[in-house]
PDB file of C-alpha atoms in Angstrom:
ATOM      1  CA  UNK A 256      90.404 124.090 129.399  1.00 34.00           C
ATOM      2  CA  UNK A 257      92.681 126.079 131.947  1.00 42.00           C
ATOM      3  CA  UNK A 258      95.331 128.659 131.411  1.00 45.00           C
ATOM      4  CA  UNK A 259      98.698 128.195 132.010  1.00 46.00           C
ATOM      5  CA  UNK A 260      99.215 131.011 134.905  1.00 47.00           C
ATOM      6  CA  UNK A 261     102.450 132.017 133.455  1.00 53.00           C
ATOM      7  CA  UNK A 262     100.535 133.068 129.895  1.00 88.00           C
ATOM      8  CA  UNK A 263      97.833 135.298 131.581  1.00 95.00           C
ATOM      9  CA  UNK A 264     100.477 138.023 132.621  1.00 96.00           C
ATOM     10  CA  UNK A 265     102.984 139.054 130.111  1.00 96.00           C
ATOM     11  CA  UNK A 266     106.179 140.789 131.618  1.00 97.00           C
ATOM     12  CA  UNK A 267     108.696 142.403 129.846  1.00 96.00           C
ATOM     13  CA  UNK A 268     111.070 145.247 130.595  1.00 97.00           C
ATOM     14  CA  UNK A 269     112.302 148.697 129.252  1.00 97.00           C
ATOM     15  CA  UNK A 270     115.328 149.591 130.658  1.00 97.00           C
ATOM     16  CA  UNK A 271     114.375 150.181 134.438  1.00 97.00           C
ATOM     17  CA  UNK A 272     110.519 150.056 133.694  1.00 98.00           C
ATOM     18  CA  UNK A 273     108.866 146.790 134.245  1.00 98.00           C
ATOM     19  CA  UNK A 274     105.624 146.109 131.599  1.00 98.00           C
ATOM     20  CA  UNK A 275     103.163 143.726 133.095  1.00 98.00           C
ATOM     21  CA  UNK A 276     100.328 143.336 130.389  1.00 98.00           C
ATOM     22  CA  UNK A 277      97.417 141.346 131.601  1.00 98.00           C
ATOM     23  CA  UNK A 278      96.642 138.900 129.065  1.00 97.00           C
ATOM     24  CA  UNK A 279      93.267 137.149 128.282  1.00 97.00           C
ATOM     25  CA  UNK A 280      91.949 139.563 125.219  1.00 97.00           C
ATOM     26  CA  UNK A 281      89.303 136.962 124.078  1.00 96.00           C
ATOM     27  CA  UNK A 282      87.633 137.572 127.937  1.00 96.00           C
ATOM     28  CA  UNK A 283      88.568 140.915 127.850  1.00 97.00           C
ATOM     29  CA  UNK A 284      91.116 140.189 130.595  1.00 98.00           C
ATOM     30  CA  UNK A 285      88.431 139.166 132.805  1.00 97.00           C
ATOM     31  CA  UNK A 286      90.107 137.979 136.202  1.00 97.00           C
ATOM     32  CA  UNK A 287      90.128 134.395 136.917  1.00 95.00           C
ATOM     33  CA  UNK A 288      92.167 132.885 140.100  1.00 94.00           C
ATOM     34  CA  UNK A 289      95.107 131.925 138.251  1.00 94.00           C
ATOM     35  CA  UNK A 290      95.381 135.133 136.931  1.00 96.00           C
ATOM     36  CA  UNK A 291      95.151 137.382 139.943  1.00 97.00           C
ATOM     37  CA  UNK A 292      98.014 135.041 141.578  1.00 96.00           C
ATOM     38  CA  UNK A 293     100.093 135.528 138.438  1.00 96.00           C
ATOM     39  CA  UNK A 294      99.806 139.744 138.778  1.00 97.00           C
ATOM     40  CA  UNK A 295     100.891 139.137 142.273  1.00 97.00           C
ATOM     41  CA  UNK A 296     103.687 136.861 141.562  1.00 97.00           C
ATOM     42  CA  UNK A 297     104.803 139.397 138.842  1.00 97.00           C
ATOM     43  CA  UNK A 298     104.629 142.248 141.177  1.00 98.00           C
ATOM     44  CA  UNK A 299     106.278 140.681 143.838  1.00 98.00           C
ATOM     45  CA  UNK A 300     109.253 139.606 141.190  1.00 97.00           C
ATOM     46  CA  UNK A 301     109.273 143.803 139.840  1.00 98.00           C
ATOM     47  CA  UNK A 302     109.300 144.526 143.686  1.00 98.00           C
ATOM     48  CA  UNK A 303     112.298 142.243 144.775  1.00 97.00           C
ATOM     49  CA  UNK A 304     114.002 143.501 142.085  1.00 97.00           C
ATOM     50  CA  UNK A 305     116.309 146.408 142.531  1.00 96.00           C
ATOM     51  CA  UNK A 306     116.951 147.251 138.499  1.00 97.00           C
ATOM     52  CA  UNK A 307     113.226 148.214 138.252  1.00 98.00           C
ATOM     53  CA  UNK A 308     112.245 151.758 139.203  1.00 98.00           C
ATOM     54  CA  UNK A 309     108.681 151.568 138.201  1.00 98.00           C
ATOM     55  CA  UNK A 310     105.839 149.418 136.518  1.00 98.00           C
ATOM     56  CA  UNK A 311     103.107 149.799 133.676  1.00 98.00           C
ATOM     57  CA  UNK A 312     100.535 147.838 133.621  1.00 98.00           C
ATOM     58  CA  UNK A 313      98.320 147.426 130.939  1.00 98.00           C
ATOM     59  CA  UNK A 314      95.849 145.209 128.809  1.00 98.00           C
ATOM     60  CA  UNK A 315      96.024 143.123 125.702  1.00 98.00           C
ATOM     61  CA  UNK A 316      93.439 143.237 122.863  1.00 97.00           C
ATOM     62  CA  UNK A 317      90.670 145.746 123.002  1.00 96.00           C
ATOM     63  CA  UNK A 318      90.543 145.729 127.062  1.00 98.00           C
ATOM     64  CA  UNK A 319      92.054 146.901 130.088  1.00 98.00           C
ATOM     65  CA  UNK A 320      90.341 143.835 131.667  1.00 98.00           C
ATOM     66  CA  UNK A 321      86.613 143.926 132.465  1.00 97.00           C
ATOM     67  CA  UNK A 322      86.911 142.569 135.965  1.00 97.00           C
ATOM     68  CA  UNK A 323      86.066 139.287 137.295  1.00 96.00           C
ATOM     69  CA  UNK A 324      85.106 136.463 135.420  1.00 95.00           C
ATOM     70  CA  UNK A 325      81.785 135.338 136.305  1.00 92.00           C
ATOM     71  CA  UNK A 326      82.670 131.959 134.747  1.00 91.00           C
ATOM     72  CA  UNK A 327      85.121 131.237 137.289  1.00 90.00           C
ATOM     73  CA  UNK A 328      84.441 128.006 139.655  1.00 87.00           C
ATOM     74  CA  UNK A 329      85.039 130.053 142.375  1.00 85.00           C
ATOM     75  CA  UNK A 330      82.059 132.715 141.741  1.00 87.00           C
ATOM     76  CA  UNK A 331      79.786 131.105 139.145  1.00 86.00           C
ATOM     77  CA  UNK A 332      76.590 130.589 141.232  1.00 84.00           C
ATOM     78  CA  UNK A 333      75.256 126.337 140.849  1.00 82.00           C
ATOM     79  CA  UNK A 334      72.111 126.058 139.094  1.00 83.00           C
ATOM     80  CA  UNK A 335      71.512 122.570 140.576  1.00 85.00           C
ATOM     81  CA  UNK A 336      68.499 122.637 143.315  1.00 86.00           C
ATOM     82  CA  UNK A 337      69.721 122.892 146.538  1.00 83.00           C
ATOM     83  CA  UNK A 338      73.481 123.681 145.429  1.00 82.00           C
ATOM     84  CA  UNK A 339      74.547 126.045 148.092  1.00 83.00           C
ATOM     85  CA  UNK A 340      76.003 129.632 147.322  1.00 84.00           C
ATOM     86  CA  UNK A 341      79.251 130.541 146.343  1.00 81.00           C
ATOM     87  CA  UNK A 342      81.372 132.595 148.816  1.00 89.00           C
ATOM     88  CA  UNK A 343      82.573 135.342 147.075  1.00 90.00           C
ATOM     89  CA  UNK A 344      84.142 136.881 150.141  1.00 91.00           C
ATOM     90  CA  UNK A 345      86.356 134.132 150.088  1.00 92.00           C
ATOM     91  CA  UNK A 346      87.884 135.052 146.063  1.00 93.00           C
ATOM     92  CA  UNK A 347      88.020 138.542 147.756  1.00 94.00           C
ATOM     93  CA  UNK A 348      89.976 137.732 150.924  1.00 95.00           C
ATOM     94  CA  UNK A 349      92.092 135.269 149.277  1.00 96.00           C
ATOM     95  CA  UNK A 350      93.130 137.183 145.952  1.00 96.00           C
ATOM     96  CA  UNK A 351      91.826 140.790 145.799  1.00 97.00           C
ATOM     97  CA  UNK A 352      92.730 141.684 148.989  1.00 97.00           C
ATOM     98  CA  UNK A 353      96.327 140.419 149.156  1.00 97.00           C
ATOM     99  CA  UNK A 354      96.685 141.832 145.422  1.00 97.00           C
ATOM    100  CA  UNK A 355      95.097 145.646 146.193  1.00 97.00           C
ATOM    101  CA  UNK A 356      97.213 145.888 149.282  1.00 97.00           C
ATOM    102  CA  UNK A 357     100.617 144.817 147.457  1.00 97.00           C
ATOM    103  CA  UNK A 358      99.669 146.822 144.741  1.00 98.00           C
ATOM    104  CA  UNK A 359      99.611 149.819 147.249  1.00 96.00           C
ATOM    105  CA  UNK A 360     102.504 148.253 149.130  1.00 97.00           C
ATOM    106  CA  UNK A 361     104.826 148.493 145.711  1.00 98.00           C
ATOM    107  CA  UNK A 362     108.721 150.226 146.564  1.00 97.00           C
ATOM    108  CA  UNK A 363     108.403 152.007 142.997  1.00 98.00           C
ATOM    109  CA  UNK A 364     105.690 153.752 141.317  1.00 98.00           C
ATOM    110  CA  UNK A 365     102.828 151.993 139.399  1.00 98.00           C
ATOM    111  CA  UNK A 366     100.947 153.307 136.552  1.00 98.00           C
ATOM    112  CA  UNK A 367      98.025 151.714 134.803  1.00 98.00           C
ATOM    113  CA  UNK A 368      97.829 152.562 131.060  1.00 98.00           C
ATOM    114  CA  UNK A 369      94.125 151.747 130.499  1.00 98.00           C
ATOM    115  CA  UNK A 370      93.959 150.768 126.939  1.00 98.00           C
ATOM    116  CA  UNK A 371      90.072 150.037 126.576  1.00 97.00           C
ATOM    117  CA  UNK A 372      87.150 148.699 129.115  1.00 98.00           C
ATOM    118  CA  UNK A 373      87.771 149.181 132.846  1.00 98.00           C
ATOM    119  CA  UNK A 374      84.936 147.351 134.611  1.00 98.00           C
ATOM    120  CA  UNK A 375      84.545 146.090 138.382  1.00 97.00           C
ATOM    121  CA  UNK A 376      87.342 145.408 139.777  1.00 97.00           C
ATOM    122  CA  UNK A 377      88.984 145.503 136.798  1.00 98.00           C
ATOM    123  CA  UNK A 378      88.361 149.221 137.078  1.00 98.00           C
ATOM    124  CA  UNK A 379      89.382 149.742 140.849  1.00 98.00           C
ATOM    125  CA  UNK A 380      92.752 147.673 140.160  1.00 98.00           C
ATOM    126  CA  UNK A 381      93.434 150.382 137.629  1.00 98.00           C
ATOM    127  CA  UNK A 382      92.639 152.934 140.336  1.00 98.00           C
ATOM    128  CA  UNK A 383      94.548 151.313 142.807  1.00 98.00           C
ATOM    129  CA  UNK A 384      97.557 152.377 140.819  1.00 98.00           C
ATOM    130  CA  UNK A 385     100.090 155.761 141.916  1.00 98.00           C
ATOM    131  CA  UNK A 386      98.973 157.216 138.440  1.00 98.00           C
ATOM    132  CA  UNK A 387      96.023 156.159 135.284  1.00 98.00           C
ATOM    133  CA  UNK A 388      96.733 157.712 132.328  1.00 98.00           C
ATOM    134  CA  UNK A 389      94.083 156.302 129.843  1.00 98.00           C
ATOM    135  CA  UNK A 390      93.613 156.433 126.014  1.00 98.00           C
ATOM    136  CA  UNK A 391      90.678 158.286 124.428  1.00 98.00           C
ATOM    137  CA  UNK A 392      88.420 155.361 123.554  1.00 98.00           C
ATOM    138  CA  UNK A 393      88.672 153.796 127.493  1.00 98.00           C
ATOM    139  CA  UNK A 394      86.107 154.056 129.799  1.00 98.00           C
ATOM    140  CA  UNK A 395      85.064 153.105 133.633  1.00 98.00           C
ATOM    141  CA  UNK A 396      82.458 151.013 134.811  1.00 98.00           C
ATOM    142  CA  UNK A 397      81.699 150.234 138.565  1.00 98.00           C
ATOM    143  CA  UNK A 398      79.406 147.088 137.672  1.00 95.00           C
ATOM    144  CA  UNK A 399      78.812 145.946 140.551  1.00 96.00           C
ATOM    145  CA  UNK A 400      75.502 147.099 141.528  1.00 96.00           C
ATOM    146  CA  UNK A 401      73.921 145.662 138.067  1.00 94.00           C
ATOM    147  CA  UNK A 402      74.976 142.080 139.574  1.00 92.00           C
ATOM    148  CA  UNK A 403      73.709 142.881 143.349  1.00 93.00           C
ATOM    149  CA  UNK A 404      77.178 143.073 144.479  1.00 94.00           C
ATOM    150  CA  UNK A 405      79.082 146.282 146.039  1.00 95.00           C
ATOM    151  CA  UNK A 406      82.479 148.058 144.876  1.00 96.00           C
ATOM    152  CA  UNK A 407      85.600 145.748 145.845  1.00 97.00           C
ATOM    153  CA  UNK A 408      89.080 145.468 145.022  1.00 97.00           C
ATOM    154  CA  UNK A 409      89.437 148.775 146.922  1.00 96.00           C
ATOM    155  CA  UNK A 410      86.845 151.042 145.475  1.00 97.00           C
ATOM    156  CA  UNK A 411      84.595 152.083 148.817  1.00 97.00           C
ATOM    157  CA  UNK A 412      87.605 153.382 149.520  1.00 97.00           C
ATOM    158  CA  UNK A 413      88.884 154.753 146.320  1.00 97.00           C
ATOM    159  CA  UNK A 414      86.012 156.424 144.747  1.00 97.00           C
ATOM    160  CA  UNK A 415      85.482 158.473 147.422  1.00 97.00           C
ATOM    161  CA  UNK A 416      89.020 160.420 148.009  1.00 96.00           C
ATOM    162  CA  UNK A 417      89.235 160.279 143.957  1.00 97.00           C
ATOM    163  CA  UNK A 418      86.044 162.209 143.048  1.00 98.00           C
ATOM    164  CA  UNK A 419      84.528 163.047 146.517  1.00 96.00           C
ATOM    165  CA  UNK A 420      81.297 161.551 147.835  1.00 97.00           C
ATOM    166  CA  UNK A 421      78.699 162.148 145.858  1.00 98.00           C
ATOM    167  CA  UNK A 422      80.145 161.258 142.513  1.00 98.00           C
ATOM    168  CA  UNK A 423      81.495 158.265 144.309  1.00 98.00           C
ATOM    169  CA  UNK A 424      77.660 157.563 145.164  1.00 98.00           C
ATOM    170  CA  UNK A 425      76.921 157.754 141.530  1.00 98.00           C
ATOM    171  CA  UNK A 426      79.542 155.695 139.855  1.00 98.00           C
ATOM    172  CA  UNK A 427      78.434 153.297 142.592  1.00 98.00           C
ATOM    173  CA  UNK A 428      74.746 152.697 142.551  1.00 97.00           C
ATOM    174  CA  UNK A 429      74.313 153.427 138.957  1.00 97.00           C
ATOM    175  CA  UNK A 430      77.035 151.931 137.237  1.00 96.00           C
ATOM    176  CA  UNK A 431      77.443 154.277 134.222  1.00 95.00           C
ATOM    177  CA  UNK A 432      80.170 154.240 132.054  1.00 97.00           C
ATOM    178  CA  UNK A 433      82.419 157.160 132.544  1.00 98.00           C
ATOM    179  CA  UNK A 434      84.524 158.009 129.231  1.00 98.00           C
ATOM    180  CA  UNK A 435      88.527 158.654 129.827  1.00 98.00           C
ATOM    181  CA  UNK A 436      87.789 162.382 129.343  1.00 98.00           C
ATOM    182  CA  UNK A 437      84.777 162.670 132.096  1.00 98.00           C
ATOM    183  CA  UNK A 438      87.429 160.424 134.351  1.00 98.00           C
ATOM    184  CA  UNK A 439      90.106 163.310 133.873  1.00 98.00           C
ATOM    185  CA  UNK A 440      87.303 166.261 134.432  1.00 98.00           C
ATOM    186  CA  UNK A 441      86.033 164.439 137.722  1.00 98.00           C
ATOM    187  CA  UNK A 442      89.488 163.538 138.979  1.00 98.00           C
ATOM    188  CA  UNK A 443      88.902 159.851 138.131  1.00 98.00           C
ATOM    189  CA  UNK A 444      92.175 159.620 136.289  1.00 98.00           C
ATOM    190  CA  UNK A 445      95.539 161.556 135.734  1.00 98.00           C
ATOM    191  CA  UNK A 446      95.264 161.974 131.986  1.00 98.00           C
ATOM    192  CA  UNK A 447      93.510 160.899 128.694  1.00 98.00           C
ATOM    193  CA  UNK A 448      95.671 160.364 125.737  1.00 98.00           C
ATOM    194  CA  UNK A 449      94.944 159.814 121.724  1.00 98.00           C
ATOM    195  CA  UNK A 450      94.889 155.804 121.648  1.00 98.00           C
ATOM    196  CA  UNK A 451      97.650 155.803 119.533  1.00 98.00           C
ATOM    197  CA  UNK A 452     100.335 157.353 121.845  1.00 98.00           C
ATOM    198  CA  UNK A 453      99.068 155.443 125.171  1.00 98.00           C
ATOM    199  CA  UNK A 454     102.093 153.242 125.365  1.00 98.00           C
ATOM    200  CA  UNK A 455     104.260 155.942 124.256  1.00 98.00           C
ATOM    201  CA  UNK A 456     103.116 158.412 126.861  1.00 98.00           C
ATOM    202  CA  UNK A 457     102.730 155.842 129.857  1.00 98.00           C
ATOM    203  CA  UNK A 458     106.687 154.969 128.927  1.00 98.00           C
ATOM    204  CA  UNK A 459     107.655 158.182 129.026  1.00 98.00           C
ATOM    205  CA  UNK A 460     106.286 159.291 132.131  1.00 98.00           C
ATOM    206  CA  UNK A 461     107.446 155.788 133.405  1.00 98.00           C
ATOM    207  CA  UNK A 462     110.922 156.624 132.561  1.00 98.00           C
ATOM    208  CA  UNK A 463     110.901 159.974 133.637  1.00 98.00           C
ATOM    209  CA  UNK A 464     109.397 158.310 136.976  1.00 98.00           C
ATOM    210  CA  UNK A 465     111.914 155.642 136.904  1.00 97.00           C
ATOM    211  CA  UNK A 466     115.071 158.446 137.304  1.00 96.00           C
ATOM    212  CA  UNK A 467     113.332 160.175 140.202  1.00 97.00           C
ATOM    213  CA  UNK A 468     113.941 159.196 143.859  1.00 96.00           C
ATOM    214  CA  UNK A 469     111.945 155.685 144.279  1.00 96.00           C
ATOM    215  CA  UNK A 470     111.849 155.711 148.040  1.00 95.00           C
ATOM    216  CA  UNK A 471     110.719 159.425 148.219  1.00 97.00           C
ATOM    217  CA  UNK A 472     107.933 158.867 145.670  1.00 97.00           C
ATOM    218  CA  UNK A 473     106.751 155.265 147.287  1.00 97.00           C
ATOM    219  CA  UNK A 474     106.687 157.128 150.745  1.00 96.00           C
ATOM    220  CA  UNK A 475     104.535 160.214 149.172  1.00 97.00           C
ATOM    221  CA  UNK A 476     102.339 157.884 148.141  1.00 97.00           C
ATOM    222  CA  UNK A 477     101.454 156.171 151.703  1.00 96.00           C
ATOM    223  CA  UNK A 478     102.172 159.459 153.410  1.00 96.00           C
ATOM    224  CA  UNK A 479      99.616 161.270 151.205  1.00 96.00           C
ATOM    225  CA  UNK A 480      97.153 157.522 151.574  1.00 95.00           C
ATOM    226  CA  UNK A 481      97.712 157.894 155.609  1.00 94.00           C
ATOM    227  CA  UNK A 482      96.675 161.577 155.475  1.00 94.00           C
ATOM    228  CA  UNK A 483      92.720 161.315 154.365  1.00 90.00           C
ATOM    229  CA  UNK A 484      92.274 159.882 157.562  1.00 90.00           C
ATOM    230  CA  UNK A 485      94.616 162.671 160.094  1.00 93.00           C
ATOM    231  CA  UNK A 486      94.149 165.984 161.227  1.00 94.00           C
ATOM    232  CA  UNK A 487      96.480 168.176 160.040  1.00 94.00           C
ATOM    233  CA  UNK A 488      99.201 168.613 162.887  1.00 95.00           C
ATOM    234  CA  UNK A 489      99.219 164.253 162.780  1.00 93.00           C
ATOM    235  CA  UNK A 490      99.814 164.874 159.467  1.00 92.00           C
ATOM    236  CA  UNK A 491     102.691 167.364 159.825  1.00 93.00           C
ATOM    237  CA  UNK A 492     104.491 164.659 162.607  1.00 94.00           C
ATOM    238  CA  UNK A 493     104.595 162.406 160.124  1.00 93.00           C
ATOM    239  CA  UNK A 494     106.093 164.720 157.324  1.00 91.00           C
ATOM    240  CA  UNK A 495     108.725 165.679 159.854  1.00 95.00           C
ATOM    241  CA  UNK A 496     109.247 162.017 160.882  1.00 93.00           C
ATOM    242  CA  UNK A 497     109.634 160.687 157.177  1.00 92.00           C
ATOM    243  CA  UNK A 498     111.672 163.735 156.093  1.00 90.00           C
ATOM    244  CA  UNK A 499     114.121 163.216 159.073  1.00 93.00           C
ATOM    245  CA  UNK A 500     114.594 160.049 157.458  1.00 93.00           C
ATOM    246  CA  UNK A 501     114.601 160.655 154.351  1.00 90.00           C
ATOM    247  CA  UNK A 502     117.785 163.471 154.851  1.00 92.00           C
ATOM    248  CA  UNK A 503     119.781 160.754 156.194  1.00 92.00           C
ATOM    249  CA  UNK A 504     119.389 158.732 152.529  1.00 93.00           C
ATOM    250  CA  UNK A 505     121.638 158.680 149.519  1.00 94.00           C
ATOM    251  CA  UNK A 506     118.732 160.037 147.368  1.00 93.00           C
ATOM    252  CA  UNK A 507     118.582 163.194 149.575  1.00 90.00           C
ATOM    253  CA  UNK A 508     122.507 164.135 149.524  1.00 92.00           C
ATOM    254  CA  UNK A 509     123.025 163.281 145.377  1.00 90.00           C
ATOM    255  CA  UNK A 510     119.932 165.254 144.716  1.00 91.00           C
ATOM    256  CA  UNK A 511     121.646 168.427 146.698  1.00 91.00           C
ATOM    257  CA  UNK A 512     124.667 167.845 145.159  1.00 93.00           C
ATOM    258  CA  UNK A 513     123.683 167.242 141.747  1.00 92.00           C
ATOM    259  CA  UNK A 514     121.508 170.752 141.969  1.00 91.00           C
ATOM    260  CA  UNK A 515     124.778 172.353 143.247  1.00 92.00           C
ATOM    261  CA  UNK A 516     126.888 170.779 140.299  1.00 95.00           C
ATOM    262  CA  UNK A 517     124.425 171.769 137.796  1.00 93.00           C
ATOM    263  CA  UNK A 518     123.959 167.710 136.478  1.00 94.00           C
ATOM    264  CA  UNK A 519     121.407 164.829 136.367  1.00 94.00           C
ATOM    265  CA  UNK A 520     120.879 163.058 139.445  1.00 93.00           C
ATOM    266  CA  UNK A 521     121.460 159.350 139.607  1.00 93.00           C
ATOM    267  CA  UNK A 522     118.825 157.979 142.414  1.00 93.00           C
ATOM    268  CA  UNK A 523     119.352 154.612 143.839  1.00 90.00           C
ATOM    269  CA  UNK A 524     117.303 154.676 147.449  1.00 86.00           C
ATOM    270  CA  UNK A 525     114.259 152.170 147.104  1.00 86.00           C
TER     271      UNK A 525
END
């Protein structure tokens, strides 16, 4: 029986944080096609809307979702004789691609709050986000290579600038599970948490997230993104470019002025 898209993605909101909680806990919030439209429809709706300042997403049940489901029509290989293959560049170019570039594309910061399993792409979706903060019983699994597939959903490219080349060769080819405190000590992940204060702490830093300057933050993030691939004086162009900018926003002269005046900033660039 099929989902209704609109239950496989909760959203709710916290003042200016957005909560997207991906939701099928009996597959461990395995990805199916309906569901990786619905997490772009729901970022695209925090994105477009001005009142959010930045998203958490997380996983219901026991999982943060254990990436794709094989089960899905689109990937489950046909048993029959003669069936031909199934295409899975096509899932990737039509969903995982358009979702891992929005996700990178997002005006306000993202953080994943990795409440159990991380697996496949389930894992590099997490990764894709501005900060991970994970609780102590989570872990990370780049699966792929146990199925004869390779890292998608971003992670050739994330692995490597996370936790340099040879522990990106590792995760990769072996597919071990990494516990959230080995992700922290190999710059997997921001930060590992007790289980019982993950929301609490992915809120918070959320919130504190949320009253900072969006646009600055959003453009740190590609700025910082662009830079693994520039020398250093392309890199310093482009800091001068984006801070030229930048100094002619709102964000820039109510930060300056709220220093001066000794009081909270209120930020509204995005």
């Amino acid at each position: 029986m099929s989902e209704s898209p609109e239950l496989v993605i909760q959203v709710s909101t916290q003042g200016a944080v957005r909560i997207l909680t991906l939701n099928r806990p009996t597959a461990l919030n395995a990805f199916t096609a309906a569901m990786l439209a619905s997490t772009r429809e729901a970022l695209a709706e925090a994105a477009a809307d001005s009142s959010v300042r930045a998203v958490v997403i997380t996983g219901a049940g026991r999982a943060f979702s254990a990436g794709q489901d094989l089960g899905d029509p689109l990937v489950k290989p046909d048993p029959s004789p003669g069936a031909a293959p199934k295409d899975i560049g096509h899932l990737l170019d039509g969903y995982y691609i358009p979702l891992a570039l929005q996700l990178r594309a997002m005006p306000v910061p993202t953080i994943a709050a990795v409440n159990g399993v991380a697996a496949g792409a389930g894992a590099n979706f997490a990764l894709g986000c501005d900060l991970v903060i994970a609780g102590e019983s989570a872990s990370f699994i780049q699966a792929f290579s146990k199925i004869g597939l390779i890292p998608d959903c971003g992670g050739t490219w994330l692995l490597p600038r996370l936790v340099g080349r040879a522990k990106a060769m590792q995760l990769a080819l072996l597919g071990d599970k990494v516990k959230a405190a080995e992700a922290v000590s190999i710059g997997l992940i921001a930060r590992c948490v007790p289980d019982a204060d993950l929301m609490s702490e992915a809120m918070a830093t959320a919130q504190k997230l949320a009253a900072m300057p969006s646009r600055a933050l959003a453009e740190t993030r590609r700025l910082i993104d662009q830079a693994m691939d520039q020398d250093f004086e392309d890199a310093l162009r482009v800091e001068a470019m984006m801070q030229s900018q930048l100094g002619f926003a709102h964000d820039y002269s109510e930060g300056v002025q709220a220093f001066m005046d000794k009081r909270s900033p209120q930020f509204k660039d995005r």
